[in-house]
CSV table of C-alpha atoms in Angstrom, one decimal:
chain,number,residue,atom,x,y,z
G,1,MET,CA,98.8,112.3,86.0
G,2,ASN,CA,97.1,113.0,89.2
G,3,LYS,CA,95.1,115.7,87.7
G,4,ARG,CA,94.0,113.7,84.7
G,5,ARG,CA,93.0,110.8,87.1
G,6,LYS,CA,90.8,113.5,89.2
G,7,ILE,CA,89.3,115.0,86.0
G,8,ALA,CA,88.5,111.4,84.8
G,9,GLU,CA,87.0,110.6,88.3
G,10,ILE,CA,84.8,113.8,88.3
G,11,VAL,CA,83.6,113.1,84.7
G,12,ALA,CA,82.7,109.6,85.5
G,13,LYS,CA,80.8,110.6,88.5
G,14,THR,CA,79.1,113.3,86.8
G,15,ILE,CA,77.9,110.8,84.0
G,16,LEU,CA,76.7,108.3,86.4
G,17,CYS,CA,74.8,110.8,88.2
G,18,CYS,CA,73.2,112.3,85.0
G,19,SER,CA,72.4,109.1,83.5
G,20,ILE,CA,70.5,107.9,86.7
G,21,LEU,CA,68.7,111.1,86.8
G,22,ILE,CA,67.8,110.6,83.1
G,23,SER,CA,66.6,107.2,83.8
G,24,CYS,CA,64.3,108.5,86.6
G,25,PHE,CA,63.0,111.4,84.7
G,26,TYR,CA,62.2,109.4,81.4
G,27,SER,CA,61.1,106.2,83.2
G,28,SER,CA,58.1,105.9,80.7
G,29,HIS,CA,60.5,105.3,77.8
G,30,PRO,CA,62.1,101.9,77.9
G,31,ALA,CA,64.8,103.0,75.2
G,32,ILE,CA,65.9,105.9,77.1
G,33,VAL,CA,65.9,104.0,80.4
G,34,MET,CA,67.9,101.2,78.8
G,35,LEU,CA,70.6,103.4,77.2
G,36,SER,CA,71.0,105.8,80.4
G,37,SER,CA,71.4,102.6,82.4
G,38,PHE,CA,74.0,101.1,80.1
G,39,ILE,CA,75.9,104.6,80.3
G,40,ALA,CA,75.6,104.5,84.0
G,41,LEU,CA,76.9,100.9,83.9
G,42,THR,CA,80.0,102.0,82.0
G,43,SER,CA,80.8,104.8,84.1
G,44,LEU,CA,80.6,102.8,87.3
G,45,LEU,CA,82.9,100.4,85.9
G,46,SER,CA,85.3,103.2,84.9
G,47,LEU,CA,85.2,104.4,88.4
G,48,LYS,CA,86.0,100.9,89.7
G,49,PHE,CA,88.8,100.9,87.1
G,50,ILE,CA,90.1,104.3,88.5
G,51,THR,CA,89.9,103.3,92.2
G,52,SER,CA,91.7,100.0,91.5
G,53,TYR,CA,94.5,101.7,89.7
G,54,ARG,CA,94.9,104.2,92.5
G,55,ARG,CA,95.1,101.4,95.1
G,56,HIS,CA,97.8,99.9,92.9
G,57,ASP,CA,99.6,103.1,93.1
G,58,LEU,CA,99.3,103.5,96.8
G,59,THR,CA,100.5,99.9,97.5
G,60,MET,CA,103.6,100.7,95.2
G,61,LEU,CA,104.2,103.8,97.4
G,62,LYS,CA,104.1,101.6,100.5
G,63,ILE,CA,106.6,99.2,99.2
G,64,ALA,CA,109.0,102.1,98.2
G,65,GLU,CA,108.4,103.8,101.6
G,66,SER,CA,109.3,100.6,103.2
G,67,THR,CA,112.4,99.9,101.3
G,68,GLU,CA,113.4,103.3,102.3
G,69,ARG,CA,112.8,102.8,105.8
G,70,SER,CA,114.7,99.6,105.9
G,71,PHE,CA,118.0,101.3,104.4
G,72,LEU,CA,117.6,104.1,106.9
G,73,ILE,CA,117.3,101.6,109.9
G,74,GLN,CA,120.3,99.8,108.7
G,75,VAL,CA,122.3,103.2,108.5
G,76,LYS,CA,121.0,104.0,111.9
G,77,LYS,CA,122.0,100.8,113.5
G,78,ARG,CA,125.6,101.2,111.8
G,79,VAL,CA,125.9,104.6,113.4
G,80,LYS,CA,124.8,103.4,116.6
G,81,ASN,CA,127.1,100.6,116.7
G,82,GLY,CA,130.0,102.6,115.6
G,83,LYS,CA,130.4,100.7,112.3
G,84,PRO,CA,131.7,102.4,109.3
G,85,PHE,CA,129.2,102.1,106.2
G,86,ASN,CA,130.1,102.1,102.7
G,87,ASP,CA,129.1,104.5,100.1
G,88,GLU,CA,127.1,101.7,98.6
G,89,LEU,CA,124.7,101.7,101.3
G,90,ILE,CA,124.3,105.5,101.1
G,91,ASN,CA,123.7,105.1,97.4
G,92,LEU,CA,121.0,102.5,97.9
G,93,CYS,CA,119.4,104.6,100.7
G,94,ASP,CA,119.6,107.8,98.3
G,95,THR,CA,117.9,106.0,95.6
G,96,ALA,CA,115.3,104.4,97.6
G,97,THR,CA,114.4,107.9,99.0
G,98,SER,CA,114.1,109.4,95.6
G,99,GLU,CA,112.0,106.6,94.2
G,100,ALA,CA,109.6,107.0,97.2
G,101,GLU,CA,109.6,110.7,96.6
G,102,ALA,CA,108.8,110.3,93.1
G,103,LYS,CA,106.0,107.8,93.6
G,104,PHE,CA,104.5,110.2,96.2
G,105,LYS,CA,104.5,113.2,94.0
G,106,MET,CA,103.0,111.0,91.2
G,107,ILE,CA,100.3,110.0,93.3
G,108,HIS,CA,99.4,113.1,95.3
G,109,GLY,CA,100.8,116.0,93.0
G,110,PHE,CA,103.1,117.4,95.7
G,111,ASN,CA,106.3,116.5,97.3
G,112,ARG,CA,106.7,114.8,100.7
G,113,THR,CA,106.8,117.2,103.8
G,114,ILE,CA,109.9,116.9,105.8
G,115,GLN,CA,109.1,115.0,109.1
């Protein structure tokens, strides 16, 4: 998914630059300028959509990491206070960690590093 997005972004940027150059080079032909300007606008809108989609994915990753962090903090507090914790809390923490790792890999294309 990440590679496709990068390829789409590169293609849109290339089309945008080429269409602007074509408009500049053929400035005396209004039909070519209009067509290349329309293509530039379309590629610019595509880039806007791609970046907003990426921002949405990054927001979802932050939410998943925040959920993971809150479960880990709960486990840490229980261990620090000497309270026993049940398997349900461990399973929730494990699920939150795997969801955060999956979202990170989907966005960045590689696994999270161990901190």
